[in-house]
XYZ file of C-alpha atoms in Angstrom:
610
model
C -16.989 8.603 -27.505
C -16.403 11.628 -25.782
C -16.828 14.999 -27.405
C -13.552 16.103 -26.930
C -12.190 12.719 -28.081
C -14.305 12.975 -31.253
C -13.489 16.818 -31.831
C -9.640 15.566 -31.772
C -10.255 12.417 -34.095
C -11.946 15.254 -36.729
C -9.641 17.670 -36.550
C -6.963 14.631 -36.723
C -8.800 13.233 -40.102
C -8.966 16.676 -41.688
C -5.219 17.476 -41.084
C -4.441 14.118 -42.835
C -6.160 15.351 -46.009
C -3.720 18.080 -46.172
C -0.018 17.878 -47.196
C 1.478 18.640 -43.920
C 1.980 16.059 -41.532
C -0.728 16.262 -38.332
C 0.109 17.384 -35.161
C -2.205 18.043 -31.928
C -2.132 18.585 -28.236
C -5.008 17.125 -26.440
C -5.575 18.621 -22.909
C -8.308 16.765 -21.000
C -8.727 15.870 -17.311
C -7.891 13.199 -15.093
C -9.933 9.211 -16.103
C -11.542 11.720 -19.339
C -9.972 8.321 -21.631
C -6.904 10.064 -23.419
C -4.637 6.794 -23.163
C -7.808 4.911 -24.317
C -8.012 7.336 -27.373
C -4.492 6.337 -28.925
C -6.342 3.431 -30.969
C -8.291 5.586 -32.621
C -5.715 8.003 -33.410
C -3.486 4.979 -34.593
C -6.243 4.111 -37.444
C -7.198 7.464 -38.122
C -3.560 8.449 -38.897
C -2.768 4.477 -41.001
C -5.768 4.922 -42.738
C -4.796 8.325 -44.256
C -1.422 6.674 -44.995
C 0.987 9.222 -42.989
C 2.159 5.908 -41.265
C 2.830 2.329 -40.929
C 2.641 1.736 -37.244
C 1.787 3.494 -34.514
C 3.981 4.339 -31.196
C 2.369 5.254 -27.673
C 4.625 6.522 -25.904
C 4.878 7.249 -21.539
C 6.935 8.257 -18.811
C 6.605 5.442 -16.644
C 6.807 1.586 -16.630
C 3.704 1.616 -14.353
C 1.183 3.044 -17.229
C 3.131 0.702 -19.816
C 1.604 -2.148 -18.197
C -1.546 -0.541 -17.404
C -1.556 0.315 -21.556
C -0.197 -2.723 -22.790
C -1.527 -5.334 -20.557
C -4.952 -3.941 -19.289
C -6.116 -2.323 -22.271
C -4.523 -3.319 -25.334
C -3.917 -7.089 -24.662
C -7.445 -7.279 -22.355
C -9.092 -5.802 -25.350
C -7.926 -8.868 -27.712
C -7.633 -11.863 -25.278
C -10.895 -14.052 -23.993
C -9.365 -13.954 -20.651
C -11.109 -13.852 -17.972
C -8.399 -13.831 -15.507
C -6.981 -10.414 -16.989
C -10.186 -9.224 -17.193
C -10.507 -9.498 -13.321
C -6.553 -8.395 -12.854
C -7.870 -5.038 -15.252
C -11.004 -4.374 -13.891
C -11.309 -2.140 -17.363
C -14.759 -1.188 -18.994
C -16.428 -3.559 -21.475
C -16.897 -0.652 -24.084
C -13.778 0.784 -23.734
C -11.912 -2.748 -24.348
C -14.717 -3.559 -27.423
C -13.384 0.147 -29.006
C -9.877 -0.102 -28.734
C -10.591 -3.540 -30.323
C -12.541 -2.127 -33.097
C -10.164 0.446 -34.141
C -7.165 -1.291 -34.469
C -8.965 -4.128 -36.275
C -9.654 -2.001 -38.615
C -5.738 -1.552 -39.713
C -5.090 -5.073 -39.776
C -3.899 -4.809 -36.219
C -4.207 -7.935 -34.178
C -2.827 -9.469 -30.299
C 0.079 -10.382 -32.394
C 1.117 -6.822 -33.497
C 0.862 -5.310 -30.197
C 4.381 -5.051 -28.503
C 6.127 -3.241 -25.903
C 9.403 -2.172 -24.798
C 10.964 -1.105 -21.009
C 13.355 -2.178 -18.952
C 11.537 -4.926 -17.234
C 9.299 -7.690 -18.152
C 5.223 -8.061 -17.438
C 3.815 -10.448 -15.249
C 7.321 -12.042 -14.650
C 6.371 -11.891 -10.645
C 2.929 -13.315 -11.865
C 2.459 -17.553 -10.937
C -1.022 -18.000 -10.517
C -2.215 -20.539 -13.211
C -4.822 -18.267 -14.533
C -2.166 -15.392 -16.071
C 0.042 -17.961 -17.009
C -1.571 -18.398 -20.468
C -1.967 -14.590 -20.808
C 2.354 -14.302 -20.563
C 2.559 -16.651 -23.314
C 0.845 -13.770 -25.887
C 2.942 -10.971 -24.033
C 5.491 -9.292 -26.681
C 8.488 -7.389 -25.756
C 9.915 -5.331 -28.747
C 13.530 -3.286 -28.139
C 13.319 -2.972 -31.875
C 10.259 -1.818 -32.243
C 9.580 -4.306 -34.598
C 5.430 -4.588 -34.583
C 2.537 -2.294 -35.780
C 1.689 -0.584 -32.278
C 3.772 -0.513 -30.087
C 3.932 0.875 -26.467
C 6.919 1.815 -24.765
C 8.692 4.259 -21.883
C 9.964 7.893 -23.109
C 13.537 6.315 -22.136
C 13.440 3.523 -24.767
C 12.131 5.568 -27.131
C 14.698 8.230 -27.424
C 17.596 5.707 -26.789
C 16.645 3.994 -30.370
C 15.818 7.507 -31.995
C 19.390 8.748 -30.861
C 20.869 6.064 -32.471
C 21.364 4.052 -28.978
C 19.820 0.637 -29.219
C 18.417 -0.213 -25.537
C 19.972 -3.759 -26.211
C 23.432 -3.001 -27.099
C 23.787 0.352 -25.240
C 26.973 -1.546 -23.834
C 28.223 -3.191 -26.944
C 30.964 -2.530 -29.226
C 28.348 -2.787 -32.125
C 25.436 -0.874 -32.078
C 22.594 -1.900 -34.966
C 21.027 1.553 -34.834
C 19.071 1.792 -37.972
C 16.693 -1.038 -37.618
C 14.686 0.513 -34.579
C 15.419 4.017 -36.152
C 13.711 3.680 -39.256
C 10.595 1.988 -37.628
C 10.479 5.034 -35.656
C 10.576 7.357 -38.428
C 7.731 5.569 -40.148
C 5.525 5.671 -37.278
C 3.058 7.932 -35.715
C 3.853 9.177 -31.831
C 1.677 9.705 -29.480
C 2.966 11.012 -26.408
C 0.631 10.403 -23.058
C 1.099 11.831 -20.163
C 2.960 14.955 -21.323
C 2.817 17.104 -18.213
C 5.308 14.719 -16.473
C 8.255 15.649 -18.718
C 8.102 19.240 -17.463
C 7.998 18.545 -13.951
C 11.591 19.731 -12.007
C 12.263 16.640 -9.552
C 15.716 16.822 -8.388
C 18.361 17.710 -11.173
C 17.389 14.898 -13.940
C 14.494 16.537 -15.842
C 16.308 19.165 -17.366
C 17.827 15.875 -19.340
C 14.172 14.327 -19.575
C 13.238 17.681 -20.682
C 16.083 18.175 -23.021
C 16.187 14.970 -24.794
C 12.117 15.130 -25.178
C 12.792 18.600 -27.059
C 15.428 17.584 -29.304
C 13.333 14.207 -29.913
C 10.722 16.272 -31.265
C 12.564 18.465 -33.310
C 13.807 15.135 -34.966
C 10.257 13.640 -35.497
C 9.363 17.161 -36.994
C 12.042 17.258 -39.288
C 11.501 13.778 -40.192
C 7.626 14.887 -41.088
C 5.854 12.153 -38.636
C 2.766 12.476 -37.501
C 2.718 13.983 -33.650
C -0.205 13.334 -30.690
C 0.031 14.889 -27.204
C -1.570 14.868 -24.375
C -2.106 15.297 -20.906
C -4.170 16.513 -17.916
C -1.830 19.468 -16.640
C -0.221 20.968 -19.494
C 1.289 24.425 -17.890
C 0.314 27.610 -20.447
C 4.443 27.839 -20.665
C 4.214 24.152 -22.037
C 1.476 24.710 -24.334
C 3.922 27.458 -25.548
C 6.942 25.411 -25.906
C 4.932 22.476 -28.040
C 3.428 25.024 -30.460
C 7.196 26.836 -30.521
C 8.268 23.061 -31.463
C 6.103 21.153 -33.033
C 5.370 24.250 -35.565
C 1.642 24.862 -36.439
C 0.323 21.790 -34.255
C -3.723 22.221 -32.793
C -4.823 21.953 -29.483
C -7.741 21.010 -28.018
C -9.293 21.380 -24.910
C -12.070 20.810 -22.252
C -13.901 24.738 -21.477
C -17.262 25.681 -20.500
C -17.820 27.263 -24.013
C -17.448 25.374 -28.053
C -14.847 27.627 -29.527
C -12.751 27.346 -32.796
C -10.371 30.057 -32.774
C -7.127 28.811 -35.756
C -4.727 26.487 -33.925
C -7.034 26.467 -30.271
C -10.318 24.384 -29.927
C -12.345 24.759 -26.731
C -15.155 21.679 -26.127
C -17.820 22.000 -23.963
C -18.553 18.135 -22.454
C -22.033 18.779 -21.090
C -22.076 15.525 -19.798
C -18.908 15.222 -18.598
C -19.562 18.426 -16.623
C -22.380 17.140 -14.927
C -21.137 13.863 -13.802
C -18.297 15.648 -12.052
C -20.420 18.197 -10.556
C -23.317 15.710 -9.516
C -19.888 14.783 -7.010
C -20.293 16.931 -4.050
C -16.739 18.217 -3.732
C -15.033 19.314 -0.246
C -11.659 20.456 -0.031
C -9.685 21.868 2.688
C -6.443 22.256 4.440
C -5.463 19.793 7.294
C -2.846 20.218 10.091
C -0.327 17.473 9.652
C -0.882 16.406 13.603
C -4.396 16.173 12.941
C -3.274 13.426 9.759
C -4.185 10.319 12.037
C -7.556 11.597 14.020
C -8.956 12.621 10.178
C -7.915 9.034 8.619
C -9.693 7.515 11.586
C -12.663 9.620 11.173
C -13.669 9.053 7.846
C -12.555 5.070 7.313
C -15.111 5.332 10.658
C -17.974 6.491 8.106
C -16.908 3.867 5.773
C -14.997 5.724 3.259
C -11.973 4.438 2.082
C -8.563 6.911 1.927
C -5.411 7.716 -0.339
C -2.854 9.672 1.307
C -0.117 10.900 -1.080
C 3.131 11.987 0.547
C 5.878 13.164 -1.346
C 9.172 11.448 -0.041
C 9.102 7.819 0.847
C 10.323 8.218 4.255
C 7.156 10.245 4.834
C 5.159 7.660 3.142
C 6.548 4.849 5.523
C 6.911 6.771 8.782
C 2.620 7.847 8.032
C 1.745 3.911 7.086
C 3.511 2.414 10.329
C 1.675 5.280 12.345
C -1.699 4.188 11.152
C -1.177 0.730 10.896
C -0.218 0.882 14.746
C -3.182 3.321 15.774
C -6.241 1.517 13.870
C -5.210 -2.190 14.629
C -6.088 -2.790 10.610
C -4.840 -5.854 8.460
C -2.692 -6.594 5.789
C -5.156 -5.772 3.111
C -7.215 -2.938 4.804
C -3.637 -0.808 4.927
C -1.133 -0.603 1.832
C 1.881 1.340 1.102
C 3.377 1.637 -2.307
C 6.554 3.496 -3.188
C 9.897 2.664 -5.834
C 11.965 1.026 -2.788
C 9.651 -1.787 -2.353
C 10.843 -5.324 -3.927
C 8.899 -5.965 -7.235
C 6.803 -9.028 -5.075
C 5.681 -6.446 -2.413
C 4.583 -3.698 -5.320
C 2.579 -7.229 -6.558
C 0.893 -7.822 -3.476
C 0.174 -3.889 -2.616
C -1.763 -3.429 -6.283
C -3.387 -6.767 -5.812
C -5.467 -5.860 -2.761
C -6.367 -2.530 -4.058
C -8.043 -4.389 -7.323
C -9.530 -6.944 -5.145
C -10.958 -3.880 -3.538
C -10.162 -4.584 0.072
C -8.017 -1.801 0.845
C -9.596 0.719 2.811
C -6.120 2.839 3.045
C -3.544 3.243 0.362
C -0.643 5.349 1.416
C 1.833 6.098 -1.246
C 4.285 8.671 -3.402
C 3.719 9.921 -6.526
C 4.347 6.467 -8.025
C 0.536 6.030 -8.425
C -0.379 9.736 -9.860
C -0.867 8.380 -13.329
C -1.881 5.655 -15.197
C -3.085 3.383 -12.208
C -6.540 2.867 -12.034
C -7.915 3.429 -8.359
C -10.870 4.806 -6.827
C -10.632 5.955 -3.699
C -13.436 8.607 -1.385
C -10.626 10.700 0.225
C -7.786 12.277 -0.317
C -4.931 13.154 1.827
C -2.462 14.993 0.038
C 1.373 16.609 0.425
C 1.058 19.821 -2.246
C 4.623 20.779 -3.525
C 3.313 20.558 -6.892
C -0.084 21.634 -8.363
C -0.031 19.607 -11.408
C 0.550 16.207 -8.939
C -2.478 17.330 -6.636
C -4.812 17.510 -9.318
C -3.570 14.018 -11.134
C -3.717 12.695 -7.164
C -7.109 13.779 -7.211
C -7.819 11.970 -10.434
C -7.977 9.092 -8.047
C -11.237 10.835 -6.035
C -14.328 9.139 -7.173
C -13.170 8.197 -10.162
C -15.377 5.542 -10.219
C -18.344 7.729 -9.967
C -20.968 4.380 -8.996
C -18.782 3.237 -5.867
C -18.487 7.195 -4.652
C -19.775 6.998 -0.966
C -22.748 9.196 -0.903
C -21.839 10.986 -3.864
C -18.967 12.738 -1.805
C -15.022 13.599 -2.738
C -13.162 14.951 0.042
C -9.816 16.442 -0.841
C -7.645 17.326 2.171
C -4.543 19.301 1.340
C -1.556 18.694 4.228
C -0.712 22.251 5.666
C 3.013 21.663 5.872
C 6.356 23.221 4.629
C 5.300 21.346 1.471
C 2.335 23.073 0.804
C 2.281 25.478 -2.677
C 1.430 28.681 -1.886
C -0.882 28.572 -5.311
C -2.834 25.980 -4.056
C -3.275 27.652 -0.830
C -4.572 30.325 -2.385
C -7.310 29.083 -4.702
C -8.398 27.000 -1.403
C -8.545 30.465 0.326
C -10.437 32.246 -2.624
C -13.007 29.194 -2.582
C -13.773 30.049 0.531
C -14.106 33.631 0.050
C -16.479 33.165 -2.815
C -18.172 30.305 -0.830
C -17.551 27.674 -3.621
C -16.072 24.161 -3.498
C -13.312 23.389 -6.080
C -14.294 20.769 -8.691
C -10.666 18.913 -9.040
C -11.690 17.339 -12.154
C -12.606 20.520 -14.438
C -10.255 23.103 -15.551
C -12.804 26.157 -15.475
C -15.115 27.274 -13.229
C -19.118 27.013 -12.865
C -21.612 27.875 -11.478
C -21.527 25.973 -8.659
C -17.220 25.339 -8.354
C -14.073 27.033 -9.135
C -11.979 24.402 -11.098
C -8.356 24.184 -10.925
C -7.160 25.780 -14.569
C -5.445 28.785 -12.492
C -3.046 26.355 -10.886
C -1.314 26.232 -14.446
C -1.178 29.093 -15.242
C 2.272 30.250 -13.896
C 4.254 27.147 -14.001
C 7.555 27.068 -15.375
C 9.183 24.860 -17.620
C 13.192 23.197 -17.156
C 16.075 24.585 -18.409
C 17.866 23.226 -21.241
C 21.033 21.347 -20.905
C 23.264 22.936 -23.084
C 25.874 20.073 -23.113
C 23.081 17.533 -23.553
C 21.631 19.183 -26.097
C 25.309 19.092 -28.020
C 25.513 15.522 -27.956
C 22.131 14.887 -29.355
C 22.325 16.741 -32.104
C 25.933 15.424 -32.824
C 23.735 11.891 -32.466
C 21.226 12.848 -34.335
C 22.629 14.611 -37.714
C 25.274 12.721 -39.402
C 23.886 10.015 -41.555
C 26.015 7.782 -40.153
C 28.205 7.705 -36.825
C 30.687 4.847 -35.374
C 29.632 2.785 -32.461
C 32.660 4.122 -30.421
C 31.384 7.499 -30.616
C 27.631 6.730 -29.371
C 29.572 5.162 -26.571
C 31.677 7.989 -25.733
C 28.752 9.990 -25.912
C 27.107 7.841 -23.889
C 30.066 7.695 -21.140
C 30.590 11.560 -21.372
C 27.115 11.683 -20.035
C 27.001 8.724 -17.145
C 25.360 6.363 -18.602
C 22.235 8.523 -18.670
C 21.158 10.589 -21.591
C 17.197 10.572 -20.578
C 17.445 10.257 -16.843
C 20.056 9.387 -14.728
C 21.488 5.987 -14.295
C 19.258 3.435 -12.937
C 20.352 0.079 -10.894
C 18.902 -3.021 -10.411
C 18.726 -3.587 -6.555
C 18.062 -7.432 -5.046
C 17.356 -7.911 -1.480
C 19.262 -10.513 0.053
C 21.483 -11.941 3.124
C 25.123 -11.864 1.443
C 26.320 -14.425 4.325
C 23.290 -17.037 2.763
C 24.737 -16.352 -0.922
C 28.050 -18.279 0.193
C 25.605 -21.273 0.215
C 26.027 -24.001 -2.389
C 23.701 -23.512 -5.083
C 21.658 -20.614 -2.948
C 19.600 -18.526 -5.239
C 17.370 -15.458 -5.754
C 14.335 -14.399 -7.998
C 15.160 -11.226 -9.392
C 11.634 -10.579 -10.200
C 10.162 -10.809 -7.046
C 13.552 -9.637 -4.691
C 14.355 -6.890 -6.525
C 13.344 -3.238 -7.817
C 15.516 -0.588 -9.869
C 16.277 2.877 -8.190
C 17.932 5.922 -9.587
C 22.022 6.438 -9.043
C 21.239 8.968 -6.478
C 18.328 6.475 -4.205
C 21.753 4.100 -4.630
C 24.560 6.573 -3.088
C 22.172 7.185 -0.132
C 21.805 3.179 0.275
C 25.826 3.151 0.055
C 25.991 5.683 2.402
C 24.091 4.122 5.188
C 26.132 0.583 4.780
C 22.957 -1.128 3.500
C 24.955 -1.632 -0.075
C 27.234 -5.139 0.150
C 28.534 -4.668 -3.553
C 28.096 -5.061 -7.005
C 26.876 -8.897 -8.263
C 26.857 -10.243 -11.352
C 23.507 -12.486 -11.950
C 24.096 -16.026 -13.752
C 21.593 -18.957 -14.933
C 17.840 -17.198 -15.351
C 15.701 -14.305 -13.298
C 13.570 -16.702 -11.774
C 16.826 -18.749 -10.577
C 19.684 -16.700 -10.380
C 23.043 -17.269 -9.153
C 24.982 -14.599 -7.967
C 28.569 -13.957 -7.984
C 30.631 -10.601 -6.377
C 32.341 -8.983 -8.792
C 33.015 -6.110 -6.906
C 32.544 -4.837 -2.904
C 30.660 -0.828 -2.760
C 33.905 0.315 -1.430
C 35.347 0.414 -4.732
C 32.902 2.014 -6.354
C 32.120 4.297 -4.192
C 33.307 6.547 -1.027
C 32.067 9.083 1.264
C 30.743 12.203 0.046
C 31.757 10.497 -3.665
C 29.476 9.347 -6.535
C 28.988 6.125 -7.908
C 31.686 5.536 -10.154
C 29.958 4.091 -13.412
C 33.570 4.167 -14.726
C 34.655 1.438 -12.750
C 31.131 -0.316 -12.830
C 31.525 -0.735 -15.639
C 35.275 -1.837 -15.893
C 34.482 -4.550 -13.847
C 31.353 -5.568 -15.873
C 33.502 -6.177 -18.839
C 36.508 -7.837 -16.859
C 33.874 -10.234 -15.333
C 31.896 -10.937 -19.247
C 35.548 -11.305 -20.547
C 35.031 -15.216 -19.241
C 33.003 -16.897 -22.191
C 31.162 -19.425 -19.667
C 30.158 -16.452 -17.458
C 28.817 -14.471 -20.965
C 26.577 -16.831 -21.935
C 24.718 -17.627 -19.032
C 24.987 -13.482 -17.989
C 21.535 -12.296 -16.641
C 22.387 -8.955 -15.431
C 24.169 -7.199 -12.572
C 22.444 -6.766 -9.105
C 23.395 -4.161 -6.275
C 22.746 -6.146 -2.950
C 20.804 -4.838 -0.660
C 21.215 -6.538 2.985
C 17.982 -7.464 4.426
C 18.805 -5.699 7.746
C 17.985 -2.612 5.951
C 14.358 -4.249 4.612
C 11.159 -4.936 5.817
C 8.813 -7.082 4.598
C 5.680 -5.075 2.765
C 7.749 -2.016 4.065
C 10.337 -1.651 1.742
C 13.582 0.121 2.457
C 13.377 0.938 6.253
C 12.470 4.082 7.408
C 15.663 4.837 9.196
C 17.960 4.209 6.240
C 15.868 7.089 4.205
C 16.192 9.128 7.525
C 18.327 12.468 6.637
């Protein structure tokens, strides 16, 4: 166990002895094993009796899987078929096991909960047997369970994720398992990242959600790898005499702030022989070439999908290389593509993975280079969590981090690259502080800001949250009042398909391989460019749906205009109204016309083009 880890478990155990419920903020670097830590928090904080179960909680349905599937699941199942998907460490997976054992946990207590379902795109005969131990829990009903930020503060709020749209909402059963829980909430940093308007609601909701867990008296864990000194500020402000501890080049107890030295953790990094420096954007395809020429393999992160698309055609074109030498991964891609993308890169044969932020945390790649966009210090340094983080398969013991000198580039990141240089230092990407021999990236942090709060927001949620009870019309005008979207904004299910094919008898489509979900705004811009046919309602199962029109874009949207969820959602219940299309009622589909896809591609570039 790492000493950080073990400093946290300590302080953890000693805070349980006391009356007042524990809370602490774990700050630790990129692959230091915070997600893999939650276990032992889980038993530490059953043990002592604070809770029941245990909830670990993220910001993305990526790291679910990688959480649920790869570690927790992987760590109970003889698979050996996962175990190859997972590629995760023998000791790790023998841990986790240990720990929850230890709590009566078992396979069949482990559960989790967002808006899709694992290994539903999965046919090979090996992970068939794995699906059949897969749980999904909207009601949080098991002992540990591990679920999306979005979910979770849905059920706390007194909206249950599976009758969001009915008259009745059973609030209270998911509710109370909350409240008897422990939280542990991974990946922290995320929630205070601006990206277009939405996070002031992620933000929001995430503050009042905490307020509600402290009144409540639950237990609270968080952590993450770029925690800003303004959000250390807020969580202490909030969470009201919470501990945090974190990796420094010092042991230092000083009342709610403990600094750990990793001694061996520092050297592993540093035994790395760090380069980083900026790179001219024209110069992107001569430097790829250069270094995949010395046998390294690359990651370039760009920050918009449209650059992501228009740099993998480029290269693909310019170094002749094959389908599993060159992947792209982004959110437009169908859920098949996104399959076949992550399987070459664990089958290690990709020697180039281009791709947005949609792989800064929670996936588990090693790459020699990196190319980066740098809008954002906090996603440069989780993008560079992906640098030799295998240390064993590092290419000469060698990290190169290239930082794209663009109209994207943070003037904070330009300047610690500048003061390396003027100190004649390298920056170590994966340490906070500085040593001897590298400047680490802690200053980065230091001046971030945190969202605003929405006001209105915040109204509803404590009108939500309060009362000890509330009708189900309310949540639901509380829920329209705010478009659909209290955590982020609304998100759409999107299937790829040839409309003229659907007038077929009996033609239809797997909505977990053709498909992929998309924020309200991604959709407008779709609409916009005439790539949008309408608004579908899916009948029969996922694997072999039918779909039926109930509605062409035109009426829900127009030029310049928004969505309308309003009448979305009018035609929704007109269309459910018929009692043989209710029962066999799958979902509703957005279709996508496959002029405006390309295979392994995604949405085309042109579409995205601005």
């Amino acid at each position: 166990m790492r000493p950080l880890i073990e400093k946290a478990a300590e302080i953890l155990k000693n805070d349980a002895n006391t009356s007042k419920p524990p809370r602490i903020i774990i700050e630790a670097p990129t692959a230091y094993g915070k997600s893999t830590a939650a276990p032992l928090m889980a038993r530490i904080l059953i043990e002592s009796g604070w809770c029941h179960s245990f909830i670990h909680s993220l910001p993305l349905r990526a790291i679910v899987e990688d959480v649920y599937l790869c570690l927790m699941i992987n760590a109970f199942s003889s698979s050996e078929a996962l175990r190859n998907y997972c590629r995760k460490s023998g000791t790790v997976l023998r841990e986790v096991k240990e720990s929850l054992s230890a709590v009566n946990i078992g396979i069949k207590d482990i559960a989790y909960q967002m808006g899709e379902h694992l290994l539903s795109n999965q046919e090979s005969d090996e992970l068939v047997e794995v699906k059949d131990v897969l749980k999904k829990e909207p009601l949080f009903d098991a002992r540990y369970v591990i679920t999306t930020l979005d979910s979770l503060a849905y059920n706390a709020f007194r909206v249950p994720v599976t009758e969001i749209f009915s008259y009745r909402k059973h609030y209270a059963i998911p509710r109370t398992r909350i409240f008897v829980s422990a939280t542990y909430f991974d990946e922290a940093h995320m929630i205070y990242e601006e990206k277009e308007d939405e996070e002031s609601n992620l933000f929001t909701t995430f503050n009042e959600l905490l307020r509600m867990l402290v009144a409540a008296q639950t237990p609270i864990i968080v952590a993450s790898a770029t925690l800003s000194e303004n959000s250390e500020r807020h969580l202490l402000e909030t969470l009201q005499e919470a501990k945090i501890v974190k990796l420094d080049k010092t042991d230092k107890s000083d009342g709610h702030l403990t600094l750990v030295h990793d001694k061996e953790f520092e050297e592993n990094v540093t035994s790395i022989q760090w380069f980083s420096s900026l790179l001219r954007e024209d110069n992107l395809k001569e430097k790829v070439k250069e270094l995949i020429d010395t046998g390294m393999t690359v990651f370039i992160a760009r920050d918009t999908i449209r650059e992501a698309i228009k740099t993998f055609k480029e290269l693909k074109e310019s170094l002749e290389l094959n389908d599993d030498e060159i992947v792209l991964l982004h959110s437009l891609m169908t859920r098949e593509d996104r399959s076949r993308a992550l399987e070459s890169i664990r089958d290690e044969k990709t020697r180039i993975l281009v791709a947005t932020s949609i792989v800064e945390a929670g996936v588990d790649i090693s790459f020699n280079a990196l190319i980066t966009d740098a809008s954002r210090a906090s996603s440069v340094i989780q993008r560079t969590g992906r640098v030799c983080r295998k240390i064993e398969r590092c290419k000469e013991n060698k990290a190169h981090v290239f930082i794209l000198e663009n109209k994207h580039l943070d003037s904070r990141i330009k300047g610690l690259l500048e003061n390396a240089e003027n100190q004649q230092k390298q920056i170590c990407w994966r340490l906070p502080y500085d040593t001897d021999s590298y400047l680490g990236y802690g200053p980065l942090l230091r001046e971030t800001g945190i969202p605003e709060i929405n006001t209105k927001l915040k109204r509803s949620l404590e009108t939500l949250a309060s009362p000890p009870l509330i009708s189900s019309r309310s949540i639901g005008e509380i829920v329209r009042n705010h478009g659909y979207g209290l955590v982020r904004t609304f998100l759409a299910e999107v299937v790829v398909a040839d409309p003229e094919l659907l007038n077929g008898a009996g033609r239809r489509v797997n909505l977990n391989k053709d498909s992929f979900v998309t924020s309200l705004n991604k959709l407008r811009l779709l609409a916009s460019r005439g790539c949008i046919d309408g608004l579908y309602v899916a009948l029969g199962t996922r694997e072999k749906a039918t779909l039926r029109k109930i509605s062409p874009i035109e009426e829900l949207y127009r030029q310049r205009e928004e969505i309308s969820l309003d009448k979305y959602f009018h035609n929704l219940q007109k269309t459910l109204a018929d009692p043989e299309t209710k029962y066999n009622f799958v979902g509703t589909v957005f279709l996508l016309k496959t002029n405006c896809y390309e295979k392994n591609l995604g949405v085309k570039e042109d579409v995205l083009r601005i």
